[in-house]
Structures are given as structure tokens and as C-alpha cells.
Coordinates of C-alpha atoms in Angstrom, one line a residue:
M1 CA 0.0 0.0 0.0
S2 CA 2.5 2.5 -1.2
E3 CA 1.9 6.2 -1.7
T4 CA 1.5 5.8 -5.5
G5 CA 0.3 2.2 -5.5
A6 CA -3.3 0.9 -5.7
L7 CA -5.2 0.2 -2.5
D8 CA -5.5 -3.5 -1.6
A9 CA -8.7 -4.8 -0.2
E10 CA -7.2 -7.9 1.3
R11 CA -4.5 -5.9 3.1
L12 CA -7.0 -3.4 4.4
S13 CA -9.2 -6.2 5.7
A14 CA -6.3 -7.8 7.5
A15 CA -5.2 -4.5 9.0
L16 CA -8.8 -3.7 10.2
S17 CA -9.1 -7.1 11.9
G18 CA -12.8 -7.9 11.4
R19 CA -14.1 -4.4 12.2
Y20 CA -16.1 -4.4 9.0
A21 CA -18.3 -7.1 7.3
A22 CA -16.7 -6.6 3.9
I23 CA -14.2 -4.3 2.2
Q24 CA -14.1 -3.9 -1.5
V25 CA -11.8 -1.7 -3.6
V26 CA -12.8 -0.9 -7.2
A27 CA -10.7 0.9 -9.8
S28 CA -13.4 3.3 -10.9
T29 CA -17.1 3.9 -10.4
G30 CA -19.5 6.8 -10.7
S31 CA -20.2 7.1 -7.0
T32 CA -19.5 4.8 -4.1
N33 CA -22.5 6.2 -2.2
A34 CA -24.8 5.4 -5.2
D35 CA -23.3 1.9 -5.5
L36 CA -24.0 1.1 -1.8
R37 CA -27.5 2.6 -1.9
E38 CA -28.3 0.1 -4.7
A39 CA -26.6 -2.7 -2.7
A40 CA -28.7 -1.9 0.4
A41 CA -31.8 -3.2 -1.3
K42 CA -30.1 -6.5 -2.0
G43 CA -29.5 -7.1 1.7
V44 CA -25.8 -6.1 2.0
E45 CA -24.6 -6.4 5.5
D46 CA -24.2 -3.7 8.1
R47 CA -20.7 -2.2 8.0
T48 CA -19.9 -2.9 4.4
V49 CA -17.2 -0.7 2.9
L50 CA -16.7 0.3 -0.7
I51 CA -13.6 2.3 -1.8
A52 CA -12.9 3.6 -5.3
E53 CA -9.6 4.6 -6.7
E54 CA -11.5 7.1 -8.9
Q55 CA -15.1 8.4 -9.0
T56 CA -16.4 9.8 -12.2
A57 CA -19.6 11.2 -10.7
G58 CA -18.8 11.8 -7.0
V59 CA -21.2 14.1 -5.3
G60 CA -21.4 16.1 -2.1
R61 CA -24.3 17.9 -0.5
R62 CA -27.0 19.3 -2.8
A63 CA -25.7 17.1 -5.6
R64 CA -22.5 19.2 -6.0
H65 CA -19.6 17.6 -7.9
W66 CA -16.8 16.2 -5.7
S67 CA -13.5 16.0 -7.6
S68 CA -12.2 12.5 -7.3
P69 CA -9.0 12.1 -9.4
K70 CA -7.5 8.7 -9.7
G71 CA -5.1 7.6 -7.0
S72 CA -4.9 10.9 -5.2
G73 CA -7.4 10.6 -2.5
L74 CA -9.6 8.3 -0.4
Y75 CA -13.2 7.9 -1.7
V76 CA -14.9 5.6 0.7
S77 CA -18.5 4.8 1.6
V78 CA -19.8 2.7 4.5
L79 CA -23.2 1.1 4.6
L80 CA -24.6 1.1 8.1
R81 CA -27.7 -0.4 9.6
P82 CA -27.9 1.3 13.1
R83 CA -31.1 -0.3 14.4
E84 CA -30.5 1.3 17.8
V85 CA -30.6 4.9 16.4
P86 CA -33.9 6.7 15.9
F87 CA -34.4 8.3 12.4
A88 CA -34.3 11.8 13.9
N89 CA -30.8 11.2 15.2
L90 CA -29.2 9.8 12.0
G91 CA -28.0 13.3 10.9
S92 CA -25.4 13.3 13.7
L93 CA -23.5 10.6 11.9
S94 CA -21.8 13.2 9.8
V95 CA -20.5 14.7 13.0
V96 CA -19.0 11.4 14.0
A97 CA -17.3 11.0 10.6
G98 CA -16.0 14.5 10.7
L99 CA -14.4 13.9 14.1
A100 CA -12.7 10.7 12.8
V101 CA -11.3 12.6 9.8
R102 CA -10.1 15.5 11.9
E103 CA -8.3 13.1 14.3
V104 CA -6.6 11.3 11.5
A105 CA -5.4 14.5 10.0
A106 CA -4.1 15.7 13.4
S107 CA -2.3 12.4 13.8
L108 CA -0.5 13.1 10.5
G109 CA 0.6 16.6 11.8
V110 CA -2.0 18.5 9.8
D111 CA -3.8 21.4 11.5
A112 CA -7.5 20.7 10.8
V113 CA -10.8 21.9 12.0
L114 CA -14.5 21.1 11.3
K115 CA -17.0 23.3 9.4
W116 CA -20.6 22.4 10.1
P117 CA -22.2 20.3 8.8
N118 CA -19.9 18.1 6.8
D119 CA -16.5 19.7 5.9
V120 CA -13.0 19.3 7.2
L121 CA -10.7 22.3 6.7
A122 CA -7.0 22.3 6.9
G123 CA -4.1 24.7 7.0
P124 CA -3.8 28.4 8.0
E125 CA -6.1 29.4 5.1
R126 CA -8.7 26.8 6.2
A127 CA -9.0 25.2 2.8
K128 CA -11.3 22.2 2.3
C129 CA -9.5 18.8 2.4
A130 CA -12.5 16.5 3.1
G131 CA -16.2 16.3 2.6
I132 CA -18.8 14.0 4.2
L133 CA -22.2 12.9 2.9
A134 CA -24.6 10.8 4.9
E135 CA -27.7 9.5 3.1
A136 CA -30.6 7.6 4.6
V137 CA -31.8 4.7 2.4
S138 CA -35.6 4.2 2.2
G139 CA -36.9 0.8 3.2
G140 CA -38.1 -1.2 6.2
E141 CA -34.8 -1.3 8.1
T142 CA -32.8 1.8 9.2
T143 CA -30.0 2.1 6.7
V144 CA -27.5 4.9 6.1
V145 CA -24.7 5.2 3.5
L146 CA -21.9 7.4 4.7
G147 CA -19.5 8.8 2.2
I148 CA -16.1 10.4 2.9
G149 CA -14.0 12.1 0.3
L150 CA -10.5 12.9 1.6
N151 CA -7.8 14.6 -0.5
V152 CA -4.5 12.9 0.3
L153 CA -2.0 13.7 -2.4
P154 CA -1.7 17.0 -4.3
L155 CA -4.8 17.4 -6.5
G156 CA -2.9 17.9 -9.7
E157 CA -5.8 19.7 -11.4
H158 CA -7.8 22.8 -11.0
V159 CA -10.6 22.2 -8.5
P160 CA -13.2 24.9 -8.2
A161 CA -13.8 26.5 -4.9
G162 CA -16.7 25.3 -2.8
P163 CA -19.5 27.2 -1.2
G164 CA -18.4 30.6 0.2
G165 CA -15.2 30.4 -1.9
L166 CA -13.5 27.7 0.0
P167 CA -10.4 26.6 -1.9
A168 CA -9.5 22.9 -2.0
T169 CA -6.3 21.4 -0.5
S170 CA -4.9 18.0 0.5
L171 CA -3.1 16.4 3.4
A172 CA 0.2 16.4 1.5
E173 CA -0.1 20.1 0.6
Q174 CA -0.6 20.8 4.4
G175 CA 2.6 18.9 5.3
A176 CA 1.3 15.5 6.4
N177 CA 4.0 13.3 7.7
E178 CA 2.4 10.2 6.0
T179 CA 0.8 10.1 2.6
D180 CA 0.5 6.3 2.2
R181 CA -3.2 6.0 1.3
G182 CA -3.5 2.5 2.6
E183 CA -2.1 3.5 6.0
I184 CA -4.4 6.6 6.1
A185 CA -7.4 4.5 5.1
T186 CA -6.7 2.0 7.9
R187 CA -6.4 4.8 10.5
L188 CA -9.6 6.5 9.2
L189 CA -11.7 3.3 9.2
T190 CA -10.3 2.2 12.6
R191 CA -11.2 5.6 14.2
F192 CA -14.6 5.8 12.5
D193 CA -15.4 2.3 13.7
E194 CA -14.6 3.2 17.3
L195 CA -16.5 6.5 17.3
E196 CA -19.5 5.0 15.4
H197 CA -19.8 2.2 18.0
R198 CA -20.1 4.8 20.7
W199 CA -22.6 6.8 18.7
R200 CA -24.7 3.7 18.0
L201 CA -24.8 2.6 21.6
A202 CA -25.9 6.1 22.6
G203 CA -28.8 6.0 20.2
G204 CA -27.3 8.7 18.0
S205 CA -27.0 11.2 20.9
L206 CA -23.6 13.0 20.6
A207 CA -23.8 14.0 24.2
E208 CA -24.4 10.5 25.5
A209 CA -21.7 9.2 23.3
G210 CA -19.2 11.7 24.8
L211 CA -18.6 13.3 21.4
L212 CA -20.4 16.6 21.6
T213 CA -17.7 18.4 23.6
D214 CA -15.0 17.3 21.2
Y215 CA -17.1 18.5 18.2
R216 CA -17.7 21.9 19.8
R217 CA -14.0 22.2 20.6
H218 CA -13.0 21.6 17.0
C219 CA -15.8 23.2 15.1
A220 CA -14.6 26.4 13.5
T221 CA -18.2 27.4 12.7
L222 CA -19.0 28.2 16.3
G223 CA -18.6 31.9 17.1
Q224 CA -18.7 32.9 13.5
D225 CA -21.1 35.2 11.8
V226 CA -22.7 33.0 9.2
E227 CA -25.1 32.8 6.4
V228 CA -27.0 29.6 6.2
Q229 CA -28.5 28.6 2.8
L230 CA -31.5 26.5 3.8
P231 CA -32.9 23.5 1.7
D232 CA -36.0 25.6 0.7
G233 CA -33.8 28.2 -0.9
S234 CA -34.1 30.8 1.9
A235 CA -31.2 32.2 3.8
L236 CA -30.6 32.7 7.5
T237 CA -27.9 35.1 8.9
G238 CA -26.7 35.3 12.4
R239 CA -24.1 34.1 14.9
A240 CA -23.3 30.4 15.1
A241 CA -23.9 29.8 18.8
D242 CA -23.9 26.1 19.5
I243 CA -24.3 22.5 18.3
D244 CA -27.1 20.4 20.0
P245 CA -26.9 16.7 20.9
A246 CA -28.4 15.7 17.6
G247 CA -25.7 17.6 15.7
Q248 CA -27.9 20.5 14.6
L249 CA -26.5 24.1 14.4
Q250 CA -28.0 26.7 16.6
V251 CA -27.9 30.2 15.2
D252 CA -28.6 33.5 17.1
V253 CA -30.3 36.0 14.8
P254 CA -30.8 39.7 15.2
G255 CA -33.6 40.4 17.7
G256 CA -32.5 37.8 20.2
E257 CA -34.1 34.6 18.7
R258 CA -32.2 31.3 18.4
Y259 CA -32.9 29.1 15.4
T260 CA -32.0 25.4 15.2
V261 CA -30.8 24.4 11.7
F262 CA -30.9 20.7 10.8
A263 CA -29.5 21.0 7.3
G264 CA -28.1 23.7 5.2
D265 CA -24.9 25.1 3.6
V266 CA -22.9 27.5 5.9
V267 CA -20.8 30.4 4.7
H268 CA -18.4 31.8 7.3
V269 CA -18.9 35.6 7.0
R270 CA -16.4 36.7 9.6
P271 CA -15.2 35.5 13.1
A272 CA -16.8 36.9 16.2
G273 CA -15.2 40.2 17.2
A274 CA -13.7 40.7 13.7

């Protein structure tokens, strides 16, 4: 599993020691999330992992394109069947994944923070190095497909800025002390497994899982003046005040009211006191 070599499913499975039901690596696909959504209807087991060397139709929130050049990043999806978690708490799974990515980045010597709801930013310019997308799958059993796109090696192509003008970056460009994608995949899936178990046993409550304090500590959105683009097309502006136990953003708006935002795109306008 060298820096430039292909990822190896057998070696990943051995390194992860039975943490996942199955791990598959494919050379190319449209979207790993889409593939696992289709597989869910066929009864694929809880904790099934699909990794692609390249995605040709990778997407983020609101169907935005996620650049997935061959061999330069980790494009991984995990199918989960968390029967213990009420549907209303499934949204906090993105928080769990964000914490796992941030911890792995920190272990590689990269300064990284979290941007609500699903981004990991790195470096002094707070450029985007990872995106997370959790999608509930319709059906009789609670099923979620969680996708993580993590830029590891220099992107090698022009990648357009994200919402709010966020530039793209990679772990290597931010001075990571390890860029072996196999090693990073092992660390990421190990840490996600540990945090997801805590989340699942707590019924999806970040507070009961002991994860809420960590997320608040590392969430760069808190304390910022923000503009939130809501799913219905409207916008909300105010000060990002807190994250609740379900992973929702609480925004204080002019006039003293506090709104709870379950889903939306956040643009950091300026830090508090700036």
C-alpha cells in the first residue's frame, strides 16, 4: 500500500481485523455512495465498505460535484444499519465521521478543524480537504450510507472553490508526515469504527456518546457570523452559537431569537469580534 500504488482490499481487511463485514476496492465507479445505496436493497450487511480509486460522478451535499481524481485521495463509503438509532438522530452521523477525519489529519501533523455540517478544513487558510455525505436509504430497516472524500496527495488539477469560496487542499499540501493512502485508510476506518460504535450505543446522541464536547471544541463554525443557505432556498444570517446533541446548528439571529438548523450550507462571514 505505497503512496503511489493501488489500494489493496485484502491488506486493508487484514489490517482492520474484522471491524467491517466486507471491504471492496474498485478501480473506478460513478459514486461509491450510489453503489452502496443500490446494494442496500439487496441485503448487503451492516458495516460494508466500498472504496474507489476514482469516482467519475462523485457528489457532495445538494448534488454538488466532488472532484475524485484517480489515485490521489480516499473515496470511501460505508453502509450502516444502526437499528439502535432513531431516524431523527441519523443526521449526527456526519459529525461522527468529521471527528474521525479530523483526528486522523491531526495524527499526521495537519492542522485541521471542522466546518458544520460536513467539511474538514486544513491549514492556515482553512481550505477544504474533506467532505462528508450521509444519506438515509428508504426501506423497512434503518440504513445509512456514509461517504467520505479525503484529498491525500496534491490534487494535480484545477478544483473549483466550494460554497463561500473555500479553496481545495490536500493532506500532502498541508505537510502531512504520512501520505500512504493504505495507511491513512486504515487509520480512518479504525477511528470511525470506534466512534461509530459509541454513537450507535448512545442512540445517536452525541452528548451521551461523549462526542459533543469534542465537536464543539474543534468546530470552526461556532462563534462565526454565518449565512446559512437552507434547503428551501431561503437564507438565515446570524451568529453560530452552539451544536445540539443531535448535531444541529443553533444560530442566534438579530432580535435575540435562536434558530436550530438541521440541514443547510454554511458560509463563514467573519469571526466573532472581527
